[in-house]
Amino acid sequence: MVMQRRRMVTAAAAAGFVCGVTVLTGCAGNGAAADGLGADSGDSVRRAADALIRAGSSKVSTSMEMASGGTRVVITGAGGFDYGKGRGELRVTLPKDAAGAEEHHPVTELLTPGSLYMKDRGAGVPADKWVRVDTTQLSDGNLVTGGATDPLAAAELLRGAQKVELVGDEMLHGVKVRHFRGVTDIARAARGASPAARQPLAAAAKGFSVTQVPFEVYLDAQGRPRKVSQRFTFSGAAGAAGAAGAAGAAKPSAPSDVTVTSTTLFDAFGTPVTVVLPKPADIYNGKIVTAPPK
């Protein structure tokens, strides 16, 4: 019974990542700012995506913590992103399997406007093949599906920031930053987003049952985000149940909220980032098989 519950929670916690595969198989302020940040906290936060695009590129690291039933699972990633082209590459490390034993192979992800490519993901997919997901068709707009929020999308989501307050000045990894918190609205962010992010965010605005997203963001003297943390909530068991079933684990028997906290760190701005997309022949178009229950 204990093992079954552990497997259920782990699978439900990994819902965001699993759905990136199951889509293919049919599964369902107020303080004054300074140092170039502007006079209004809300304006500074809402312009964070513009500052990121002006920066050109950076290294990024990600962490996605999923909590359900008092248990948490963390998925981490690292890579780089070109904000001008809207392209990036991450190497995502998954949590242990449902039994708490074997480690999954790290997953290579290529993020581009409208598409997510994943390699080393999904049973039955040849090792040299990629899986492609149309992010404009995902109900979450790839805010959680890939196990990491697209770094540019995380900043674009701040365009819908409301109730912004300045927490204070801090030091983050040796850089002086201003810490803000507030709530952002996905639909509002979609309306003000850049063309590359507009469709996925619009999809998320329709797909999420809770579209108000609490956030914390740390901006440097140039207004660039150095750290963004956003908390997404899936209300009810539908999304978690679908993901659990796809992962080959027991489905939740009663409705419960699944909370996903996505954190992105930005560093080394200006670092060259080259993303080479797979050729059509390297993209797997077959059925993705999931492991049977253990």
mmCIF file of C-alpha atoms in Angstrom:
data_model
loop_
_atom_site.group_PDB
_atom_site.id
_atom_site.type_symbol
_atom_site.label_atom_id
_atom_site.label_comp_id
_atom_site.label_asym_id
_atom_site.label_seq_id
_atom_site.Cartn_x
_atom_site.Cartn_y
_atom_site.Cartn_z
ATOM 1 C CA MET A 1 0.000 0.000 0.000
ATOM 2 C CA VAL A 2 2.828 2.371 0.933
ATOM 3 C CA MET A 3 4.724 1.562 -2.259
ATOM 4 C CA GLN A 4 1.585 2.037 -4.368
ATOM 5 C CA ARG A 5 0.964 5.451 -2.821
ATOM 6 C CA ARG A 6 4.591 6.446 -3.383
ATOM 7 C CA ARG A 7 4.357 5.457 -7.032
ATOM 8 C CA MET A 8 1.096 7.352 -7.434
ATOM 9 C CA VAL A 9 2.486 10.564 -5.928
ATOM 10 C CA THR A 10 5.704 10.390 -7.925
ATOM 11 C CA ALA A 11 3.807 9.920 -11.176
ATOM 12 C CA ALA A 12 1.318 12.660 -10.362
ATOM 13 C CA ALA A 13 4.177 14.980 -9.435
ATOM 14 C CA ALA A 14 5.804 14.353 -12.779
ATOM 15 C CA ALA A 15 2.555 15.246 -14.558
ATOM 16 C CA GLY A 16 3.935 18.247 -16.406
ATOM 17 C CA PHE A 17 6.762 16.329 -18.046
ATOM 18 C CA VAL A 18 4.788 13.226 -18.877
ATOM 19 C CA CYS A 19 2.055 15.191 -20.626
ATOM 20 C CA GLY A 20 4.650 16.383 -23.129
ATOM 21 C CA VAL A 21 4.791 12.783 -24.318
ATOM 22 C CA THR A 22 1.207 11.711 -23.789
ATOM 23 C CA VAL A 23 -0.053 14.543 -25.978
ATOM 24 C CA LEU A 24 1.311 12.516 -28.876
ATOM 25 C CA THR A 25 -0.494 9.368 -27.804
ATOM 26 C CA GLY A 26 -3.868 10.951 -27.164
ATOM 27 C CA CYS A 27 -3.652 11.364 -23.353
ATOM 28 C CA ALA A 28 -5.213 13.857 -22.156
ATOM 29 C CA GLY A 29 4.233 47.553 -5.826
ATOM 30 C CA ASN A 30 4.753 50.075 -4.562
ATOM 31 C CA GLY A 31 8.286 51.038 -3.523
ATOM 32 C CA ALA A 32 10.289 53.334 -5.734
ATOM 33 C CA ALA A 33 12.736 51.542 -8.001
ATOM 34 C CA ALA A 34 16.144 52.708 -9.126
ATOM 35 C CA ASP A 35 19.169 51.751 -11.182
ATOM 36 C CA GLY A 36 17.284 51.590 -14.463
ATOM 37 C CA LEU A 37 14.345 49.605 -13.079
ATOM 38 C CA GLY A 38 11.821 52.401 -13.470
ATOM 39 C CA ALA A 39 9.713 54.317 -10.972
ATOM 40 C CA ASP A 40 6.953 51.740 -10.658
ATOM 41 C CA SER A 41 7.470 48.191 -9.439
ATOM 42 C CA GLY A 42 4.757 46.786 -11.697
ATOM 43 C CA ASP A 43 6.187 48.436 -14.797
ATOM 44 C CA SER A 44 9.660 47.137 -13.987
ATOM 45 C CA VAL A 45 8.384 43.589 -13.688
ATOM 46 C CA ARG A 46 6.188 43.772 -16.787
ATOM 47 C CA ARG A 47 9.196 44.969 -18.825
ATOM 48 C CA ALA A 48 11.437 42.111 -17.691
ATOM 49 C CA ALA A 49 10.926 40.170 -20.938
ATOM 50 C CA ASP A 50 11.972 43.204 -22.996
ATOM 51 C CA ALA A 51 15.162 43.530 -20.935
ATOM 52 C CA LEU A 52 15.849 39.836 -21.429
ATOM 53 C CA ILE A 53 15.459 40.115 -25.204
ATOM 54 C CA ARG A 54 17.808 43.118 -25.243
ATOM 55 C CA ALA A 55 20.376 41.029 -23.356
ATOM 56 C CA GLY A 56 20.465 38.646 -26.317
ATOM 57 C CA SER A 57 21.293 35.366 -24.615
ATOM 58 C CA SER A 58 22.352 33.771 -21.353
ATOM 59 C CA LYS A 59 23.010 30.571 -19.509
ATOM 60 C CA VAL A 60 20.012 29.227 -17.597
ATOM 61 C CA SER A 61 19.313 26.670 -14.920
ATOM 62 C CA THR A 62 15.870 25.418 -14.029
ATOM 63 C CA SER A 63 14.124 23.634 -11.201
ATOM 64 C CA MET A 64 10.563 22.359 -11.222
ATOM 65 C CA GLU A 65 9.169 21.183 -7.912
ATOM 66 C CA MET A 66 5.895 19.302 -7.981
ATOM 67 C CA ALA A 67 3.987 18.658 -4.768
ATOM 68 C CA SER A 68 1.057 16.368 -4.109
ATOM 69 C CA GLY A 69 -0.091 14.709 -0.914
ATOM 70 C CA GLY A 70 2.764 16.131 1.116
ATOM 71 C CA THR A 71 5.417 14.628 -1.144
ATOM 72 C CA ARG A 72 7.615 16.586 -3.523
ATOM 73 C CA VAL A 73 9.572 15.643 -6.627
ATOM 74 C CA VAL A 74 12.129 17.916 -8.290
ATOM 75 C CA ILE A 75 13.168 18.026 -11.948
ATOM 76 C CA THR A 76 16.260 20.104 -12.764
ATOM 77 C CA GLY A 77 17.778 21.435 -15.969
ATOM 78 C CA ALA A 78 20.692 23.471 -17.305
ATOM 79 C CA GLY A 79 21.605 25.014 -20.639
ATOM 80 C CA GLY A 80 21.443 28.252 -22.601
ATOM 81 C CA PHE A 81 18.902 30.406 -24.429
ATOM 82 C CA ASP A 82 18.992 32.858 -27.346
ATOM 83 C CA TYR A 83 16.185 35.331 -26.592
ATOM 84 C CA GLY A 84 16.367 37.102 -29.926
ATOM 85 C CA LYS A 85 15.671 33.879 -31.823
ATOM 86 C CA GLY A 86 13.502 32.374 -29.111
ATOM 87 C CA ARG A 87 15.600 29.211 -29.091
ATOM 88 C CA GLY A 88 17.296 27.337 -26.317
ATOM 89 C CA GLU A 89 18.683 23.995 -25.263
ATOM 90 C CA LEU A 90 18.313 22.334 -21.871
ATOM 91 C CA ARG A 91 19.515 19.071 -20.414
ATOM 92 C CA VAL A 92 16.790 17.985 -18.023
ATOM 93 C CA THR A 93 17.344 15.497 -15.215
ATOM 94 C CA LEU A 94 14.285 13.548 -14.127
ATOM 95 C CA PRO A 95 13.566 12.221 -10.637
ATOM 96 C CA LYS A 96 13.966 8.547 -9.797
ATOM 97 C CA ASP A 97 11.369 6.149 -11.115
ATOM 98 C CA ALA A 98 8.118 5.385 -9.325
ATOM 99 C CA ALA A 99 9.759 2.643 -7.246
ATOM 100 C CA GLY A 100 12.536 4.995 -6.132
ATOM 101 C CA ALA A 101 15.215 2.928 -7.790
ATOM 102 C CA GLU A 102 16.592 3.514 -11.268
ATOM 103 C CA GLU A 103 17.478 6.953 -12.596
ATOM 104 C CA HIS A 104 16.031 8.043 -15.917
ATOM 105 C CA HIS A 105 18.453 9.138 -18.593
ATOM 106 C CA PRO A 106 18.780 12.940 -18.774
ATOM 107 C CA VAL A 107 16.568 14.377 -21.488
ATOM 108 C CA THR A 108 17.877 16.841 -24.074
ATOM 109 C CA GLU A 109 15.284 19.488 -24.920
ATOM 110 C CA LEU A 110 15.323 22.043 -27.724
ATOM 111 C CA LEU A 111 12.896 24.924 -27.193
ATOM 112 C CA THR A 112 11.774 26.962 -30.186
ATOM 113 C CA PRO A 113 8.768 29.188 -30.936
ATOM 114 C CA GLY A 114 5.828 26.789 -31.185
ATOM 115 C CA SER A 115 7.795 23.567 -30.736
ATOM 116 C CA LEU A 116 9.511 21.453 -28.103
ATOM 117 C CA TYR A 117 11.921 18.720 -29.207
ATOM 118 C CA MET A 118 12.935 15.995 -26.763
ATOM 119 C CA LYS A 119 15.591 13.301 -27.088
ATOM 120 C CA ASP A 120 15.961 10.260 -24.833
ATOM 121 C CA ARG A 121 12.355 10.531 -23.766
ATOM 122 C CA GLY A 122 9.679 7.865 -24.074
ATOM 123 C CA ALA A 123 9.867 4.081 -24.139
ATOM 124 C CA GLY A 124 9.951 2.691 -27.644
ATOM 125 C CA VAL A 125 11.537 5.805 -29.160
ATOM 126 C CA PRO A 126 14.821 4.959 -30.940
ATOM 127 C CA ALA A 127 17.868 6.408 -29.181
ATOM 128 C CA ASP A 128 18.822 8.514 -32.191
ATOM 129 C CA LYS A 129 15.353 10.009 -32.689
ATOM 130 C CA TRP A 130 13.661 13.146 -31.393
ATOM 131 C CA VAL A 131 10.064 13.623 -30.248
ATOM 132 C CA ARG A 132 8.425 16.880 -31.349
ATOM 133 C CA VAL A 133 5.546 18.527 -29.469
ATOM 134 C CA ASP A 134 3.500 21.442 -30.841
ATOM 135 C CA THR A 135 3.458 23.772 -27.827
ATOM 136 C CA THR A 136 0.641 25.892 -29.266
ATOM 137 C CA GLN A 137 -1.608 22.853 -28.839
ATOM 138 C CA LEU A 138 -0.611 22.074 -25.246
ATOM 139 C CA SER A 139 -3.192 23.005 -22.631
ATOM 140 C CA ASP A 140 -0.431 24.516 -20.487
ATOM 141 C CA GLY A 141 1.450 26.221 -23.339
ATOM 142 C CA ASN A 142 4.596 24.328 -22.261
ATOM 143 C CA LEU A 143 4.784 26.196 -18.965
ATOM 144 C CA VAL A 144 5.174 22.847 -17.178
ATOM 145 C CA THR A 145 4.968 20.105 -19.811
ATOM 146 C CA GLY A 146 8.684 19.839 -20.531
ATOM 147 C CA GLY A 147 9.686 19.618 -16.883
ATOM 148 C CA ALA A 148 11.093 23.145 -17.205
ATOM 149 C CA THR A 149 9.384 26.416 -18.070
ATOM 150 C CA ASP A 150 10.688 27.936 -21.290
ATOM 151 C CA PRO A 151 12.960 30.729 -19.902
ATOM 152 C CA LEU A 152 11.580 33.342 -22.283
ATOM 153 C CA ALA A 153 8.002 32.265 -21.547
ATOM 154 C CA ALA A 154 8.695 32.642 -17.815
ATOM 155 C CA ALA A 155 9.634 36.280 -18.434
ATOM 156 C CA GLU A 156 6.797 36.859 -20.921
ATOM 157 C CA LEU A 157 4.342 35.611 -18.317
ATOM 158 C CA LEU A 158 5.350 38.559 -16.124
ATOM 159 C CA ARG A 159 3.714 40.936 -18.635
ATOM 160 C CA GLY A 160 0.463 40.152 -16.841
ATOM 161 C CA ALA A 161 1.868 41.100 -13.418
ATOM 162 C CA GLN A 162 -0.532 42.625 -10.914
ATOM 163 C CA LYS A 163 -0.452 43.438 -7.193
ATOM 164 C CA VAL A 164 3.313 43.851 -7.450
ATOM 165 C CA GLU A 165 5.229 44.793 -4.316
ATOM 166 C CA LEU A 166 8.891 45.519 -3.762
ATOM 167 C CA VAL A 167 10.308 43.176 -1.139
ATOM 168 C CA GLY A 168 13.699 44.879 -1.034
ATOM 169 C CA ASP A 169 17.276 44.965 -2.250
ATOM 170 C CA GLU A 170 19.285 41.760 -2.021
ATOM 171 C CA MET A 171 22.425 40.076 -3.279
ATOM 172 C CA LEU A 172 21.933 37.073 -5.525
ATOM 173 C CA HIS A 173 25.030 35.110 -6.526
ATOM 174 C CA GLY A 174 27.162 38.225 -6.098
ATOM 175 C CA VAL A 175 24.803 40.504 -8.052
ATOM 176 C CA LYS A 176 22.719 43.285 -6.486
ATOM 177 C CA VAL A 177 19.070 42.720 -7.342
ATOM 178 C CA ARG A 178 15.637 43.990 -6.437
ATOM 179 C CA HIS A 179 13.206 41.373 -5.213
ATOM 180 C CA PHE A 180 9.565 41.721 -6.252
ATOM 181 C CA ARG A 181 6.536 39.538 -5.692
ATOM 182 C CA GLY A 182 3.013 39.569 -7.005
ATOM 183 C CA VAL A 183 0.471 37.690 -9.089
ATOM 184 C CA THR A 184 0.406 37.452 -12.858
ATOM 185 C CA ASP A 185 -2.594 36.659 -15.030
ATOM 186 C CA ILE A 186 -1.903 34.260 -17.903
ATOM 187 C CA ALA A 187 -4.544 35.694 -20.256
ATOM 188 C CA ARG A 188 -3.362 39.251 -19.663
ATOM 189 C CA ALA A 189 0.224 38.182 -20.263
ATOM 190 C CA ALA A 190 -0.756 36.468 -23.524
ATOM 191 C CA ARG A 191 -2.328 39.660 -24.860
ATOM 192 C CA GLY A 192 0.871 41.629 -24.251
ATOM 193 C CA ALA A 193 3.372 38.926 -25.147
ATOM 194 C CA SER A 194 5.795 38.991 -28.052
ATOM 195 C CA PRO A 195 4.623 37.074 -31.161
ATOM 196 C CA ALA A 196 6.716 33.995 -30.365
ATOM 197 C CA ALA A 197 5.140 33.532 -26.927
ATOM 198 C CA ARG A 198 1.598 34.719 -27.661
ATOM 199 C CA GLN A 199 0.066 31.459 -28.916
ATOM 200 C CA PRO A 200 1.433 29.136 -26.218
ATOM 201 C CA LEU A 201 0.383 31.559 -23.465
ATOM 202 C CA ALA A 202 -3.056 31.940 -25.028
ATOM 203 C CA ALA A 203 -3.387 28.149 -24.966
ATOM 204 C CA ALA A 204 -2.357 28.107 -21.298
ATOM 205 C CA ALA A 205 -4.917 30.806 -20.495
ATOM 206 C CA LYS A 206 -7.619 28.462 -21.759
ATOM 207 C CA GLY A 207 -6.150 25.241 -20.385
ATOM 208 C CA PHE A 208 -5.333 26.165 -16.794
ATOM 209 C CA SER A 209 -8.213 26.015 -14.324
ATOM 210 C CA VAL A 210 -6.308 28.494 -12.117
ATOM 211 C CA THR A 211 -4.915 31.297 -14.289
ATOM 212 C CA GLN A 212 -3.663 33.568 -11.501
ATOM 213 C CA VAL A 213 0.005 32.676 -10.947
ATOM 214 C CA PRO A 214 1.867 33.900 -7.848
ATOM 215 C CA PHE A 215 5.474 34.838 -8.628
ATOM 216 C CA GLU A 216 8.702 36.176 -7.223
ATOM 217 C CA VAL A 217 11.284 37.818 -9.461
ATOM 218 C CA TYR A 218 14.729 39.295 -8.888
ATOM 219 C CA LEU A 219 15.781 42.032 -11.334
ATOM 220 C CA ASP A 220 19.297 43.408 -11.781
ATOM 221 C CA ALA A 221 20.300 47.035 -12.470
ATOM 222 C CA GLN A 222 19.454 46.621 -16.171
ATOM 223 C CA GLY A 223 15.986 45.281 -15.381
ATOM 224 C CA ARG A 224 16.940 41.772 -16.483
ATOM 225 C CA PRO A 225 15.493 38.876 -14.519
ATOM 226 C CA ARG A 226 18.154 36.977 -12.589
ATOM 227 C CA LYS A 227 15.677 34.637 -10.951
ATOM 228 C CA VAL A 228 12.002 33.962 -11.605
ATOM 229 C CA SER A 229 9.849 31.655 -9.495
ATOM 230 C CA GLN A 230 6.224 30.967 -10.456
ATOM 231 C CA ARG A 231 3.644 28.726 -8.796
ATOM 232 C CA PHE A 232 1.100 26.922 -10.947
ATOM 233 C CA THR A 233 -1.860 24.998 -9.538
ATOM 234 C CA PHE A 234 -3.830 22.236 -11.196
ATOM 235 C CA SER A 235 -7.227 22.070 -9.531
ATOM 236 C CA GLY A 236 -8.749 18.583 -9.303
ATOM 237 C CA ALA A 237 -7.334 15.187 -10.171
ATOM 238 C CA ALA A 238 -7.965 15.109 -13.920
ATOM 239 C CA GLY A 239 -4.539 16.246 -15.070
ATOM 240 C CA ALA A 240 -2.684 14.243 -12.465
ATOM 241 C CA ALA A 241 -4.731 11.117 -13.157
ATOM 242 C CA GLY A 242 -4.026 11.253 -16.859
ATOM 243 C CA ALA A 243 -0.339 11.657 -16.259
ATOM 244 C CA ALA A 244 -0.241 8.936 -13.638
ATOM 245 C CA GLY A 245 -1.908 6.504 -15.988
ATOM 246 C CA ALA A 246 0.520 7.337 -18.758
ATOM 247 C CA ALA A 247 3.421 6.726 -16.381
ATOM 248 C CA GLY A 248 2.060 3.294 -15.581
ATOM 249 C CA ALA A 249 1.222 4.058 -11.960
ATOM 250 C CA ALA A 250 -1.940 4.021 -9.924
ATOM 251 C CA LYS A 251 -4.298 6.897 -10.612
ATOM 252 C CA PRO A 252 -5.418 9.186 -7.793
ATOM 253 C CA SER A 253 -8.774 8.023 -6.442
ATOM 254 C CA ALA A 254 -9.901 11.400 -5.151
ATOM 255 C CA PRO A 255 -9.562 14.993 -6.406
ATOM 256 C CA SER A 256 -6.570 16.906 -5.088
ATOM 257 C CA ASP A 257 -4.590 19.966 -6.082
ATOM 258 C CA VAL A 258 -1.189 19.516 -7.653
ATOM 259 C CA THR A 259 1.144 22.489 -7.156
ATOM 260 C CA VAL A 260 4.057 23.058 -9.511
ATOM 261 C CA THR A 261 6.702 25.633 -8.616
ATOM 262 C CA SER A 262 8.971 26.510 -11.509
ATOM 263 C CA THR A 263 12.193 28.427 -10.880
ATOM 264 C CA THR A 264 14.551 29.763 -13.552
ATOM 265 C CA LEU A 265 17.976 31.306 -12.934
ATOM 266 C CA PHE A 266 19.643 33.518 -15.559
ATOM 267 C CA ASP A 267 23.399 34.081 -15.666
ATOM 268 C CA ALA A 268 26.305 34.915 -17.993
ATOM 269 C CA PHE A 269 24.336 37.216 -20.273
ATOM 270 C CA GLY A 270 25.753 37.429 -23.775
ATOM 271 C CA THR A 271 27.019 33.850 -23.809
ATOM 272 C CA PRO A 272 26.694 32.571 -27.405
ATOM 273 C CA VAL A 273 23.963 29.942 -27.732
ATOM 274 C CA THR A 274 23.635 27.815 -30.853
ATOM 275 C CA VAL A 275 20.656 25.521 -31.259
ATOM 276 C CA VAL A 276 20.679 23.007 -34.114
ATOM 277 C CA LEU A 277 17.208 21.657 -34.820
ATOM 278 C CA PRO A 278 16.824 18.002 -35.830
ATOM 279 C CA LYS A 279 16.242 17.120 -39.456
ATOM 280 C CA PRO A 280 12.781 15.832 -40.387
ATOM 281 C CA ALA A 281 14.208 12.327 -40.813
ATOM 282 C CA ASP A 282 15.430 12.409 -37.201
ATOM 283 C CA ILE A 283 11.981 13.083 -35.734
ATOM 284 C CA TYR A 284 10.067 10.057 -34.437
ATOM 285 C CA ASN A 285 6.465 9.902 -35.582
ATOM 286 C CA GLY A 286 5.467 6.545 -34.097
ATOM 287 C CA LYS A 287 3.536 5.692 -30.970
ATOM 288 C CA ILE A 288 5.204 6.278 -27.639
ATOM 289 C CA VAL A 289 4.927 3.344 -25.252
ATOM 290 C CA THR A 290 4.734 3.760 -21.504
ATOM 291 C CA ALA A 291 5.988 1.291 -18.962
ATOM 292 C CA PRO A 292 3.423 -1.088 -17.377
ATOM 293 C CA PRO A 293 2.607 -0.806 -13.665
ATOM 294 C CA LYS A 294 5.067 -2.453 -11.279
#
